[in-house]
Amino acid sequence: MSAKPDLKIVLCSPRGFCAGVVRAIDTVERALDKYGAPVYVRHEIVHNKYVVDGLKKKGAIFVEELAEIPENTTAPVVFSAHGVPKSVPADAQSRNLFSLDATCPLVTKVHREAAIHFKRGREIFLIGHSHHPEVVGTLGQLPAGAVTLIETAEDAKTINPKDPNNLAFVTQTTLSIDDTAEIVALLKERFPNINGPHKEDICYATTNRQLAVKKVAPVVDALIVVGAPNSSNSQRLREVAEREGCRIAVLAQRAADIDWTKFGNITSLGITAGASAPEVIVEEIMDAFAERYTLHVETVSAAEENEFFPLPRQVRPEAAAE
C-alpha cells in the first residue's frame, strides 16, 4: 500500500459557535430539561442542520409561524437567535403562549438602535440581505416604511431619502466587513450628517472569523467553510476566502458534502466554521481528509474570544430556586 500524501491543515481561530449561538441552543436544551418535550421553536434556532436535527431528536419541534403551534398548548415557544418582528411576541401573548426569547443580544442591540433613531424622527437605512430572518426581524421592529433596506453599494449610490440631513443607519450583524465598509463609506460621502451606531453592528464573531480567514486564505491551496447554505456568516466566510485569493473555497455542511475531485492536488488546506457550525463537524471533515492524506495540523489565530451571554431568565439554573 502506497504512503498517503502529506497535507498541511491550517485551522482558523476563532471558528464555530459564538456566544449568541451557544445561548440559543442552550435555551432550547434547558427548556427541554425543565419543561419536557415538546418545545416549539419558531424558525431554525440557528442555521445548521446538524444542530437542528439534534434538537429534534430531543423533542424540539420547529415551525416557521406561530399558527402551526396547537391551540391551548402549555409547551414553551422559543424565538430563534436571529430575532423576530414585534408582531410575533404580540401574537404569542394574545394566544397565551409561554415564550422564551433566544434572540442574540447583539441583534437586540440593533433593534434598540433602530427604535431610538425612529423615536428621534430619523429616516433609517438597514444594510443587509432581504428575506434573511434577522433583517425581517429588524424591519419588523418599526412601522412599515420606517426602515429602507440597502443591499448593495449601488443601492447606497442611488437611494434618495426625504431629508438628507435627518438620516441614520444600522446593519445586519453577519455581513462582510469589507462590503459593509464600502456601503457605509458611500452613505457617509453622500450624507455627511448620517447617524451610525456608536459601536459596530457587525458582531464580534463575524468580524473575528473573517479576520482569521483573511490570514489563512492567501497561504493555502484550498479552504473549507463548515456551515449551511442559508447561514449568512458562513457564506460571507467563503466569499472572503475567494476575495483573498484562495482558488478553491467551498461551503460544506458535513464530510459527505465534499467534492473530492476539487482537492486532488492540494498540499495545504484551510478549515474554518461559521458561527452556527459545531466543532464536531470540523473534526469529522478532518477525519475524512486523514483517510486520504497524512495530516500536519497547525492553527492560525486572529483573536481571543471569551464572550458570554446569560440565558433567558426563565431557564437560568437559579430560576429553579425562585
PDB file of C-alpha atoms in Angstrom:
ATOM      1  CA  MET A   1       0.000   0.000   0.000  1.00  0.00           C
ATOM      2  CA  SER A   2       1.457   3.341  -1.057  1.00  0.00           C
ATOM      3  CA  ALA A   3       2.049   6.044   1.560  1.00  0.00           C
ATOM      4  CA  LYS A   4      -0.580   8.747   1.808  1.00  0.00           C
ATOM      5  CA  PRO A   5       0.478  12.198   0.547  1.00  0.00           C
ATOM      6  CA  ASP A   6       1.188  14.896   3.114  1.00  0.00           C
ATOM      7  CA  LEU A   7      -1.389  17.623   3.694  1.00  0.00           C
ATOM      8  CA  LYS A   8      -0.923  20.694   5.852  1.00  0.00           C
ATOM      9  CA  ILE A   9      -4.164  21.627   7.610  1.00  0.00           C
ATOM     10  CA  VAL A  10      -4.406  25.236   8.807  1.00  0.00           C
ATOM     11  CA  LEU A  11      -7.237  25.693  11.285  1.00  0.00           C
ATOM     12  CA  CYS A  12      -8.691  29.199  11.545  1.00  0.00           C
ATOM     13  CA  SER A  13      -9.199  30.503  15.059  1.00  0.00           C
ATOM     14  CA  PRO A  14     -11.693  31.561  16.188  1.00  0.00           C
ATOM     15  CA  ARG A  15     -14.195  29.374  14.332  1.00  0.00           C
ATOM     16  CA  GLY A  16     -17.534  27.758  15.051  1.00  0.00           C
ATOM     17  CA  PHE A  17     -20.038  28.584  17.750  1.00  0.00           C
ATOM     18  CA  CYS A  18     -20.294  32.162  19.019  1.00  0.00           C
ATOM     19  CA  ALA A  19     -21.785  33.226  22.350  1.00  0.00           C
ATOM     20  CA  GLY A  20     -25.161  34.057  20.781  1.00  0.00           C
ATOM     21  CA  VAL A  21     -25.443  30.612  19.188  1.00  0.00           C
ATOM     22  CA  VAL A  22     -24.428  28.856  22.418  1.00  0.00           C
ATOM     23  CA  ARG A  23     -27.082  30.859  24.268  1.00  0.00           C
ATOM     24  CA  ALA A  24     -29.775  29.988  21.723  1.00  0.00           C
ATOM     25  CA  ILE A  25     -29.034  26.244  21.684  1.00  0.00           C
ATOM     26  CA  ASP A  26     -28.736  26.147  25.479  1.00  0.00           C
ATOM     27  CA  THR A  27     -32.104  27.907  25.753  1.00  0.00           C
ATOM     28  CA  VAL A  28     -33.820  25.100  23.827  1.00  0.00           C
ATOM     29  CA  GLU A  29     -31.955  22.356  25.709  1.00  0.00           C
ATOM     30  CA  ARG A  30     -32.657  23.902  29.120  1.00  0.00           C
ATOM     31  CA  ALA A  31     -36.331  24.315  28.206  1.00  0.00           C
ATOM     32  CA  LEU A  32     -36.488  20.624  27.233  1.00  0.00           C
ATOM     33  CA  ASP A  33     -34.829  19.642  30.519  1.00  0.00           C
ATOM     34  CA  LYS A  34     -37.031  21.881  32.652  1.00  0.00           C
ATOM     35  CA  TYR A  35     -40.417  21.604  30.959  1.00  0.00           C
ATOM     36  CA  GLY A  36     -40.107  18.376  28.940  1.00  0.00           C
ATOM     37  CA  ALA A  37     -40.918  17.778  25.284  1.00  0.00           C
ATOM     38  CA  PRO A  38     -42.207  19.224  23.128  1.00  0.00           C
ATOM     39  CA  VAL A  39     -40.562  22.635  22.960  1.00  0.00           C
ATOM     40  CA  TYR A  40     -41.644  24.614  19.908  1.00  0.00           C
ATOM     41  CA  VAL A  41     -39.039  26.724  18.115  1.00  0.00           C
ATOM     42  CA  ARG A  42     -40.027  29.416  15.620  1.00  0.00           C
ATOM     43  CA  HIS A  43     -37.639  29.102  12.668  1.00  0.00           C
ATOM     44  CA  GLU A  44     -34.361  27.156  12.855  1.00  0.00           C
ATOM     45  CA  ILE A  45     -32.819  28.093  16.210  1.00  0.00           C
ATOM     46  CA  VAL A  46     -29.556  28.637  14.292  1.00  0.00           C
ATOM     47  CA  HIS A  47     -28.817  27.930  10.643  1.00  0.00           C
ATOM     48  CA  ASN A  48     -27.274  24.484  10.969  1.00  0.00           C
ATOM     49  CA  LYS A  49     -28.961  21.195  10.025  1.00  0.00           C
ATOM     50  CA  TYR A  50     -26.814  19.094  12.387  1.00  0.00           C
ATOM     51  CA  VAL A  51     -27.808  21.271  15.356  1.00  0.00           C
ATOM     52  CA  VAL A  52     -31.482  21.408  14.363  1.00  0.00           C
ATOM     53  CA  ASP A  53     -31.682  17.632  13.773  1.00  0.00           C
ATOM     54  CA  GLY A  54     -30.020  17.003  17.156  1.00  0.00           C
ATOM     55  CA  LEU A  55     -32.603  19.172  18.924  1.00  0.00           C
ATOM     56  CA  LYS A  56     -35.465  17.483  17.031  1.00  0.00           C
ATOM     57  CA  LYS A  57     -34.310  14.125  18.413  1.00  0.00           C
ATOM     58  CA  LYS A  58     -34.511  15.588  21.926  1.00  0.00           C
ATOM     59  CA  GLY A  59     -38.086  16.786  21.408  1.00  0.00           C
ATOM     60  CA  ALA A  60     -37.904  20.223  19.774  1.00  0.00           C
ATOM     61  CA  ILE A  61     -40.500  20.939  17.098  1.00  0.00           C
ATOM     62  CA  PHE A  62     -39.537  23.600  14.549  1.00  0.00           C
ATOM     63  CA  VAL A  63     -42.204  25.774  12.941  1.00  0.00           C
ATOM     64  CA  GLU A  64     -41.994  28.749  10.615  1.00  0.00           C
ATOM     65  CA  GLU A  65     -45.035  30.536  12.049  1.00  0.00           C
ATOM     66  CA  LEU A  66     -46.860  30.503  15.381  1.00  0.00           C
ATOM     67  CA  ALA A  67     -50.049  29.469  13.565  1.00  0.00           C
ATOM     68  CA  GLU A  68     -48.529  25.965  13.265  1.00  0.00           C
ATOM     69  CA  ILE A  69     -48.486  25.586  17.063  1.00  0.00           C
ATOM     70  CA  PRO A  70     -51.585  23.882  18.553  1.00  0.00           C
ATOM     71  CA  GLU A  71     -54.112  25.948  20.475  1.00  0.00           C
ATOM     72  CA  ASN A  72     -54.066  25.782  24.284  1.00  0.00           C
ATOM     73  CA  THR A  73     -50.574  24.271  24.460  1.00  0.00           C
ATOM     74  CA  THR A  74     -48.580  24.892  27.612  1.00  0.00           C
ATOM     75  CA  ALA A  75     -45.321  23.952  25.875  1.00  0.00           C
ATOM     76  CA  PRO A  76     -42.622  26.648  25.669  1.00  0.00           C
ATOM     77  CA  VAL A  77     -42.142  28.506  22.383  1.00  0.00           C
ATOM     78  CA  VAL A  78     -38.587  29.694  21.643  1.00  0.00           C
ATOM     79  CA  PHE A  79     -37.802  32.572  19.270  1.00  0.00           C
ATOM     80  CA  SER A  80     -34.635  31.926  17.252  1.00  0.00           C
ATOM     81  CA  ALA A  81     -31.264  33.658  17.617  1.00  0.00           C
ATOM     82  CA  HIS A  82     -31.997  35.786  14.527  1.00  0.00           C
ATOM     83  CA  GLY A  83     -34.730  37.822  16.227  1.00  0.00           C
ATOM     84  CA  VAL A  84     -38.374  38.277  15.275  1.00  0.00           C
ATOM     85  CA  PRO A  85     -40.674  41.128  14.248  1.00  0.00           C
ATOM     86  CA  LYS A  86     -42.586  42.748  17.131  1.00  0.00           C
ATOM     87  CA  SER A  87     -45.778  41.172  15.811  1.00  0.00           C
ATOM     88  CA  VAL A  88     -44.552  37.689  16.801  1.00  0.00           C
ATOM     89  CA  PRO A  89     -44.258  38.206  20.591  1.00  0.00           C
ATOM     90  CA  ALA A  90     -47.540  40.158  20.440  1.00  0.00           C
ATOM     91  CA  ASP A  91     -49.223  37.216  18.703  1.00  0.00           C
ATOM     92  CA  ALA A  92     -47.726  34.793  21.249  1.00  0.00           C
ATOM     93  CA  GLN A  93     -49.065  36.916  24.100  1.00  0.00           C
ATOM     94  CA  SER A  94     -52.543  37.141  22.579  1.00  0.00           C
ATOM     95  CA  ARG A  95     -52.617  33.331  22.423  1.00  0.00           C
ATOM     96  CA  ASN A  96     -51.239  32.992  25.977  1.00  0.00           C
ATOM     97  CA  LEU A  97     -48.210  31.089  24.699  1.00  0.00           C
ATOM     98  CA  PHE A  98     -45.244  30.710  27.063  1.00  0.00           C
ATOM     99  CA  SER A  99     -42.433  32.246  25.026  1.00  0.00           C
ATOM    100  CA  LEU A 100     -38.658  32.268  25.524  1.00  0.00           C
ATOM    101  CA  ASP A 101     -36.661  34.824  23.559  1.00  0.00           C
ATOM    102  CA  ALA A 102     -33.328  33.377  22.326  1.00  0.00           C
ATOM    103  CA  THR A 103     -32.568  36.422  20.144  1.00  0.00           C
ATOM    104  CA  CYS A 104     -28.841  37.135  20.154  1.00  0.00           C
ATOM    105  CA  PRO A 105     -28.212  40.186  22.403  1.00  0.00           C
ATOM    106  CA  LEU A 106     -26.178  41.759  19.588  1.00  0.00           C
ATOM    107  CA  VAL A 107     -29.235  41.567  17.314  1.00  0.00           C
ATOM    108  CA  THR A 108     -31.358  43.042  20.109  1.00  0.00           C
ATOM    109  CA  LYS A 109     -28.835  45.916  20.259  1.00  0.00           C
ATOM    110  CA  VAL A 110     -29.561  46.693  16.580  1.00  0.00           C
ATOM    111  CA  HIS A 111     -33.321  46.616  17.290  1.00  0.00           C
ATOM    112  CA  ARG A 112     -32.839  49.129  20.116  1.00  0.00           C
ATOM    113  CA  GLU A 113     -30.701  51.410  17.936  1.00  0.00           C
ATOM    114  CA  ALA A 114     -33.365  51.422  15.223  1.00  0.00           C
ATOM    115  CA  ALA A 115     -36.079  52.212  17.781  1.00  0.00           C
ATOM    116  CA  ILE A 116     -34.068  55.158  19.169  1.00  0.00           C
ATOM    117  CA  HIS A 117     -33.494  56.589  15.675  1.00  0.00           C
ATOM    118  CA  PHE A 118     -37.207  56.245  14.920  1.00  0.00           C
ATOM    119  CA  LYS A 119     -38.126  57.969  18.180  1.00  0.00           C
ATOM    120  CA  ARG A 120     -35.852  60.848  17.179  1.00  0.00           C
ATOM    121  CA  GLY A 121     -37.658  61.184  13.865  1.00  0.00           C
ATOM    122  CA  ARG A 122     -34.858  59.948  11.630  1.00  0.00           C
ATOM    123  CA  GLU A 123     -35.246  58.082   8.350  1.00  0.00           C
ATOM    124  CA  ILE A 124     -33.481  54.750   8.838  1.00  0.00           C
ATOM    125  CA  PHE A 125     -31.420  52.664   6.416  1.00  0.00           C
ATOM    126  CA  LEU A 126     -30.799  48.992   7.198  1.00  0.00           C
ATOM    127  CA  ILE A 127     -27.763  47.494   5.468  1.00  0.00           C
ATOM    128  CA  GLY A 128     -28.486  43.797   4.997  1.00  0.00           C
ATOM    129  CA  HIS A 129     -29.860  40.972   2.857  1.00  0.00           C
ATOM    130  CA  SER A 130     -33.575  40.902   2.124  1.00  0.00           C
ATOM    131  CA  HIS A 131     -35.544  37.899   3.409  1.00  0.00           C
ATOM    132  CA  HIS A 132     -32.815  36.903   5.878  1.00  0.00           C
ATOM    133  CA  PRO A 133     -34.671  36.269   9.164  1.00  0.00           C
ATOM    134  CA  GLU A 134     -32.506  38.781  11.048  1.00  0.00           C
ATOM    135  CA  VAL A 135     -33.404  41.505   8.538  1.00  0.00           C
ATOM    136  CA  VAL A 136     -37.086  40.531   8.625  1.00  0.00           C
ATOM    137  CA  GLY A 137     -36.952  40.817  12.417  1.00  0.00           C
ATOM    138  CA  THR A 138     -35.243  44.215  12.377  1.00  0.00           C
ATOM    139  CA  LEU A 139     -37.611  45.630   9.751  1.00  0.00           C
ATOM    140  CA  GLY A 140     -40.489  44.345  11.882  1.00  0.00           C
ATOM    141  CA  GLN A 141     -39.474  46.403  14.931  1.00  0.00           C
ATOM    142  CA  LEU A 142     -40.948  49.553  13.421  1.00  0.00           C
ATOM    143  CA  PRO A 143     -43.966  50.599  11.363  1.00  0.00           C
ATOM    144  CA  ALA A 144     -43.934  49.719   7.661  1.00  0.00           C
ATOM    145  CA  GLY A 145     -41.921  52.237   5.662  1.00  0.00           C
ATOM    146  CA  ALA A 146     -39.852  53.488   8.620  1.00  0.00           C
ATOM    147  CA  VAL A 147     -36.794  51.482   7.516  1.00  0.00           C
ATOM    148  CA  THR A 148     -35.363  51.220   3.995  1.00  0.00           C
ATOM    149  CA  LEU A 149     -33.214  48.215   3.115  1.00  0.00           C
ATOM    150  CA  ILE A 150     -29.851  48.778   1.402  1.00  0.00           C
ATOM    151  CA  GLU A 151     -28.364  45.580  -0.010  1.00  0.00           C
ATOM    152  CA  THR A 152     -25.604  46.786  -2.343  1.00  0.00           C
ATOM    153  CA  ALA A 153     -23.189  49.611  -3.000  1.00  0.00           C
ATOM    154  CA  GLU A 154     -25.390  50.507  -5.974  1.00  0.00           C
ATOM    155  CA  ASP A 155     -28.346  50.963  -3.599  1.00  0.00           C
ATOM    156  CA  ALA A 156     -26.213  53.314  -1.488  1.00  0.00           C
ATOM    157  CA  LYS A 157     -25.313  55.363  -4.569  1.00  0.00           C
ATOM    158  CA  THR A 158     -28.891  55.762  -5.797  1.00  0.00           C
ATOM    159  CA  ILE A 159     -31.130  55.951  -2.714  1.00  0.00           C
ATOM    160  CA  ASN A 160     -32.983  59.252  -2.362  1.00  0.00           C
ATOM    161  CA  PRO A 161     -34.115  59.988   1.206  1.00  0.00           C
ATOM    162  CA  LYS A 162     -36.784  62.518   2.092  1.00  0.00           C
ATOM    163  CA  ASP A 163     -34.404  64.591   4.238  1.00  0.00           C
ATOM    164  CA  PRO A 164     -30.658  64.002   3.612  1.00  0.00           C
ATOM    165  CA  ASN A 165     -29.832  65.744   6.914  1.00  0.00           C
ATOM    166  CA  ASN A 166     -32.003  63.541   9.123  1.00  0.00           C
ATOM    167  CA  LEU A 167     -30.766  60.009   8.495  1.00  0.00           C
ATOM    168  CA  ALA A 168     -29.449  57.015  10.414  1.00  0.00           C
ATOM    169  CA  PHE A 169     -28.212  53.538   9.516  1.00  0.00           C
ATOM    170  CA  VAL A 170     -27.981  50.159  11.229  1.00  0.00           C
ATOM    171  CA  THR A 171     -26.674  46.878   9.826  1.00  0.00           C
ATOM    172  CA  GLN A 172     -27.324  43.177   9.896  1.00  0.00           C
ATOM    173  CA  THR A 173     -24.822  41.558  12.291  1.00  0.00           C
ATOM    174  CA  THR A 174     -23.488  38.865   9.924  1.00  0.00           C
ATOM    175  CA  LEU A 175     -22.326  40.865   6.882  1.00  0.00           C
ATOM    176  CA  SER A 176     -18.980  41.038   5.114  1.00  0.00           C
ATOM    177  CA  ILE A 177     -16.809  43.617   6.893  1.00  0.00           C
ATOM    178  CA  ASP A 178     -15.395  44.906   3.592  1.00  0.00           C
ATOM    179  CA  ASP A 179     -18.698  45.092   1.702  1.00  0.00           C
ATOM    180  CA  THR A 180     -20.352  46.890   4.601  1.00  0.00           C
ATOM    181  CA  ALA A 181     -17.455  49.336   4.966  1.00  0.00           C
ATOM    182  CA  GLU A 182     -17.827  50.220   1.281  1.00  0.00           C
ATOM    183  CA  ILE A 183     -21.566  50.845   1.642  1.00  0.00           C
ATOM    184  CA  VAL A 184     -21.112  52.896   4.833  1.00  0.00           C
ATOM    185  CA  ALA A 185     -18.384  54.983   3.166  1.00  0.00           C
ATOM    186  CA  LEU A 186     -20.699  55.736   0.240  1.00  0.00           C
ATOM    187  CA  LEU A 187     -23.534  56.745   2.565  1.00  0.00           C
ATOM    188  CA  LYS A 188     -21.256  58.996   4.630  1.00  0.00           C
ATOM    189  CA  GLU A 189     -19.885  60.600   1.475  1.00  0.00           C
ATOM    190  CA  ARG A 190     -23.368  61.351   0.172  1.00  0.00           C
ATOM    191  CA  PHE A 191     -24.917  62.193   3.555  1.00  0.00           C
ATOM    192  CA  PRO A 192     -22.216  63.586   5.888  1.00  0.00           C
ATOM    193  CA  ASN A 193     -24.700  64.069   8.751  1.00  0.00           C
ATOM    194  CA  ILE A 194     -25.946  60.464   8.782  1.00  0.00           C
ATOM    195  CA  ASN A 195     -26.052  58.871  12.243  1.00  0.00           C
ATOM    196  CA  GLY A 196     -24.379  55.487  12.632  1.00  0.00           C
ATOM    197  CA  PRO A 197     -24.069  53.052  15.527  1.00  0.00           C
ATOM    198  CA  HIS A 198     -21.834  54.034  18.460  1.00  0.00           C
ATOM    199  CA  LYS A 199     -20.185  50.641  18.138  1.00  0.00           C
ATOM    200  CA  GLU A 200     -20.016  48.439  15.032  1.00  0.00           C
ATOM    201  CA  ASP A 201     -23.235  46.482  14.381  1.00  0.00           C
ATOM    202  CA  ILE A 202     -21.396  43.619  12.675  1.00  0.00           C
ATOM    203  CA  CYS A 203     -20.891  41.253  15.571  1.00  0.00           C
ATOM    204  CA  TYR A 204     -17.545  40.363  17.121  1.00  0.00           C
ATOM    205  CA  ALA A 205     -17.846  36.723  15.988  1.00  0.00           C
ATOM    206  CA  THR A 206     -18.486  37.587  12.343  1.00  0.00           C
ATOM    207  CA  THR A 207     -15.576  40.043  12.394  1.00  0.00           C
ATOM    208  CA  ASN A 208     -13.125  37.671  14.087  1.00  0.00           C
ATOM    209  CA  ARG A 209     -13.930  34.720  11.830  1.00  0.00           C
ATOM    210  CA  GLN A 210     -13.461  36.876   8.741  1.00  0.00           C
ATOM    211  CA  LEU A 211     -10.141  38.209  10.049  1.00  0.00           C
ATOM    212  CA  ALA A 212      -8.877  34.649  10.609  1.00  0.00           C
ATOM    213  CA  VAL A 213      -9.870  33.651   7.062  1.00  0.00           C
ATOM    214  CA  LYS A 214      -8.066  36.721   5.704  1.00  0.00           C
ATOM    215  CA  LYS A 215      -4.870  35.477   7.354  1.00  0.00           C
ATOM    216  CA  VAL A 216      -5.218  31.869   6.177  1.00  0.00           C
ATOM    217  CA  ALA A 217      -6.806  32.078   2.706  1.00  0.00           C
ATOM    218  CA  PRO A 218      -3.762  33.573   0.895  1.00  0.00           C
ATOM    219  CA  VAL A 219      -1.399  30.843   2.148  1.00  0.00           C
ATOM    220  CA  VAL A 220      -3.394  27.658   1.425  1.00  0.00           C
ATOM    221  CA  ASP A 221      -4.384  25.845  -1.786  1.00  0.00           C
ATOM    222  CA  ALA A 222      -7.999  25.425  -0.687  1.00  0.00           C
ATOM    223  CA  LEU A 223     -10.310  26.403   2.169  1.00  0.00           C
ATOM    224  CA  ILE A 224     -13.414  24.699   3.540  1.00  0.00           C
ATOM    225  CA  VAL A 225     -16.028  26.650   5.474  1.00  0.00           C
ATOM    226  CA  VAL A 226     -18.122  24.366   7.656  1.00  0.00           C
ATOM    227  CA  GLY A 227     -21.601  25.859   7.515  1.00  0.00           C
ATOM    228  CA  ALA A 228     -25.054  25.829   5.965  1.00  0.00           C
ATOM    229  CA  PRO A 229     -26.017  27.436   2.629  1.00  0.00           C
ATOM    230  CA  ASN A 230     -28.599  29.612   4.427  1.00  0.00           C
ATOM    231  CA  SER A 231     -26.072  30.783   7.037  1.00  0.00           C
ATOM    232  CA  SER A 232     -25.185  34.381   6.185  1.00  0.00           C
ATOM    233  CA  ASN A 233     -21.985  34.475   8.226  1.00  0.00           C
ATOM    234  CA  SER A 234     -20.787  31.164   6.691  1.00  0.00           C
ATOM    235  CA  GLN A 235     -21.418  32.368   3.138  1.00  0.00           C
ATOM    236  CA  ARG A 236     -19.507  35.565   3.902  1.00  0.00           C
ATOM    237  CA  LEU A 237     -16.502  33.498   5.089  1.00  0.00           C
ATOM    238  CA  ARG A 238     -16.444  31.673   1.747  1.00  0.00           C
ATOM    239  CA  GLU A 239     -16.621  34.990  -0.128  1.00  0.00           C
ATOM    240  CA  VAL A 240     -13.810  36.453   1.992  1.00  0.00           C
ATOM    241  CA  ALA A 241     -11.604  33.432   1.174  1.00  0.00           C
ATOM    242  CA  GLU A 242     -12.256  33.894  -2.558  1.00  0.00           C
ATOM    243  CA  ARG A 243     -11.573  37.622  -2.326  1.00  0.00           C
ATOM    244  CA  GLU A 244      -8.260  36.935  -0.571  1.00  0.00           C
ATOM    245  CA  GLY A 245      -7.122  34.799  -3.499  1.00  0.00           C
ATOM    246  CA  CYS A 246      -7.910  31.258  -2.396  1.00  0.00           C
ATOM    247  CA  ARG A 247      -8.626  29.407  -5.648  1.00  0.00           C
ATOM    248  CA  ILE A 248     -10.799  26.685  -4.041  1.00  0.00           C
ATOM    249  CA  ALA A 249     -13.193  27.976  -1.369  1.00  0.00           C
ATOM    250  CA  VAL A 250     -16.213  25.816  -0.613  1.00  0.00           C
ATOM    251  CA  LEU A 251     -19.004  25.507   1.915  1.00  0.00           C
ATOM    252  CA  ALA A 252     -19.661  22.067   3.437  1.00  0.00           C
ATOM    253  CA  GLN A 253     -22.347  21.045   5.922  1.00  0.00           C
ATOM    254  CA  ARG A 254     -20.839  17.570   6.501  1.00  0.00           C
ATOM    255  CA  ALA A 255     -17.902  15.490   5.263  1.00  0.00           C
ATOM    256  CA  ALA A 256     -20.307  13.749   2.867  1.00  0.00           C
ATOM    257  CA  ASP A 257     -20.726  17.070   1.002  1.00  0.00           C
ATOM    258  CA  ILE A 258     -17.066  17.257  -0.035  1.00  0.00           C
ATOM    259  CA  ASP A 259     -16.406  17.020  -3.773  1.00  0.00           C
ATOM    260  CA  TRP A 260     -13.074  15.186  -3.662  1.00  0.00           C
ATOM    261  CA  THR A 261     -12.331  15.982  -7.323  1.00  0.00           C
ATOM    262  CA  LYS A 262     -11.622  19.570  -6.237  1.00  0.00           C
ATOM    263  CA  PHE A 263      -8.992  18.538  -3.705  1.00  0.00           C
ATOM    264  CA  GLY A 264      -6.867  16.128  -5.758  1.00  0.00           C
ATOM    265  CA  ASN A 265      -3.630  18.110  -5.994  1.00  0.00           C
ATOM    266  CA  ILE A 266      -3.599  20.260  -2.872  1.00  0.00           C
ATOM    267  CA  THR A 267      -0.773  20.314  -0.336  1.00  0.00           C
ATOM    268  CA  SER A 268      -2.406  22.723   2.136  1.00  0.00           C
ATOM    269  CA  LEU A 269      -5.986  23.208   3.311  1.00  0.00           C
ATOM    270  CA  GLY A 270      -7.571  25.891   5.494  1.00  0.00           C
ATOM    271  CA  ILE A 271     -10.615  24.977   7.592  1.00  0.00           C
ATOM    272  CA  THR A 272     -12.987  27.318   9.396  1.00  0.00           C
ATOM    273  CA  ALA A 273     -16.565  27.101  10.604  1.00  0.00           C
ATOM    274  CA  GLY A 274     -19.408  29.586  10.640  1.00  0.00           C
ATOM    275  CA  ALA A 275     -20.751  30.832  13.963  1.00  0.00           C
ATOM    276  CA  SER A 276     -23.582  28.279  13.943  1.00  0.00           C
ATOM    277  CA  ALA A 277     -21.450  25.239  12.996  1.00  0.00           C
ATOM    278  CA  PRO A 278     -20.362  22.783  15.726  1.00  0.00           C
ATOM    279  CA  GLU A 279     -16.726  21.710  16.167  1.00  0.00           C
ATOM    280  CA  VAL A 280     -17.702  18.053  15.826  1.00  0.00           C
ATOM    281  CA  ILE A 281     -18.192  18.605  12.070  1.00  0.00           C
ATOM    282  CA  VAL A 282     -14.740  20.210  11.760  1.00  0.00           C
ATOM    283  CA  GLU A 283     -13.381  17.027  13.331  1.00  0.00           C
ATOM    284  CA  GLU A 284     -15.497  14.858  11.001  1.00  0.00           C
ATOM    285  CA  ILE A 285     -14.073  16.663   7.956  1.00  0.00           C
ATOM    286  CA  MET A 286     -10.518  16.365   9.257  1.00  0.00           C
ATOM    287  CA  ASP A 287     -11.092  12.620   9.764  1.00  0.00           C
ATOM    288  CA  ALA A 288     -12.265  12.348   6.136  1.00  0.00           C
ATOM    289  CA  PHE A 289      -9.050  14.026   4.935  1.00  0.00           C
ATOM    290  CA  ALA A 290      -6.976  11.847   7.283  1.00  0.00           C
ATOM    291  CA  GLU A 291      -8.226   8.775   5.392  1.00  0.00           C
ATOM    292  CA  ARG A 292      -6.640  10.166   2.213  1.00  0.00           C
ATOM    293  CA  TYR A 293      -3.677  12.199   3.487  1.00  0.00           C
ATOM    294  CA  THR A 294      -1.131  12.284   6.278  1.00  0.00           C
ATOM    295  CA  LEU A 295      -2.175  15.406   8.149  1.00  0.00           C
ATOM    296  CA  HIS A 296       0.096  18.071   9.653  1.00  0.00           C
ATOM    297  CA  VAL A 297      -2.115  20.429  11.644  1.00  0.00           C
ATOM    298  CA  GLU A 298      -1.457  23.993  12.756  1.00  0.00           C
ATOM    299  CA  THR A 299      -3.698  26.815  13.980  1.00  0.00           C
ATOM    300  CA  VAL A 300      -3.684  30.476  12.933  1.00  0.00           C
ATOM    301  CA  SER A 301      -5.399  32.795  15.397  1.00  0.00           C
ATOM    302  CA  ALA A 302      -6.860  36.240  14.696  1.00  0.00           C
ATOM    303  CA  ALA A 303      -8.440  36.995  18.075  1.00  0.00           C
ATOM    304  CA  GLU A 304      -9.239  35.622  21.516  1.00  0.00           C
ATOM    305  CA  GLU A 305     -12.924  35.202  22.348  1.00  0.00           C
ATOM    306  CA  ASN A 306     -14.373  34.925  25.835  1.00  0.00           C
ATOM    307  CA  GLU A 307     -17.823  36.494  25.379  1.00  0.00           C
ATOM    308  CA  PHE A 308     -20.710  35.059  27.376  1.00  0.00           C
ATOM    309  CA  PHE A 309     -24.416  35.923  27.194  1.00  0.00           C
ATOM    310  CA  PRO A 310     -26.723  34.911  30.072  1.00  0.00           C
ATOM    311  CA  LEU A 311     -29.688  32.677  29.275  1.00  0.00           C
ATOM    312  CA  PRO A 312     -33.270  33.985  29.309  1.00  0.00           C
ATOM    313  CA  ARG A 313     -34.290  34.329  32.959  1.00  0.00           C
ATOM    314  CA  GLN A 314     -36.903  31.538  32.845  1.00  0.00           C
ATOM    315  CA  VAL A 315     -34.302  28.854  32.044  1.00  0.00           C
ATOM    316  CA  ARG A 316     -31.360  30.033  34.105  1.00  0.00           C
ATOM    317  CA  PRO A 317     -30.318  27.490  36.761  1.00  0.00           C
ATOM    318  CA  GLU A 318     -31.100  29.908  39.599  1.00  0.00           C
ATOM    319  CA  ALA A 319     -34.667  30.273  38.265  1.00  0.00           C
ATOM    320  CA  ALA A 320     -35.386  26.780  39.632  1.00  0.00           C
ATOM    321  CA  ALA A 321     -34.821  28.038  43.177  1.00  0.00           C
ATOM    322  CA  GLU A 322     -37.116  31.047  42.846  1.00  0.00           C
TER     323      GLU A 322
END
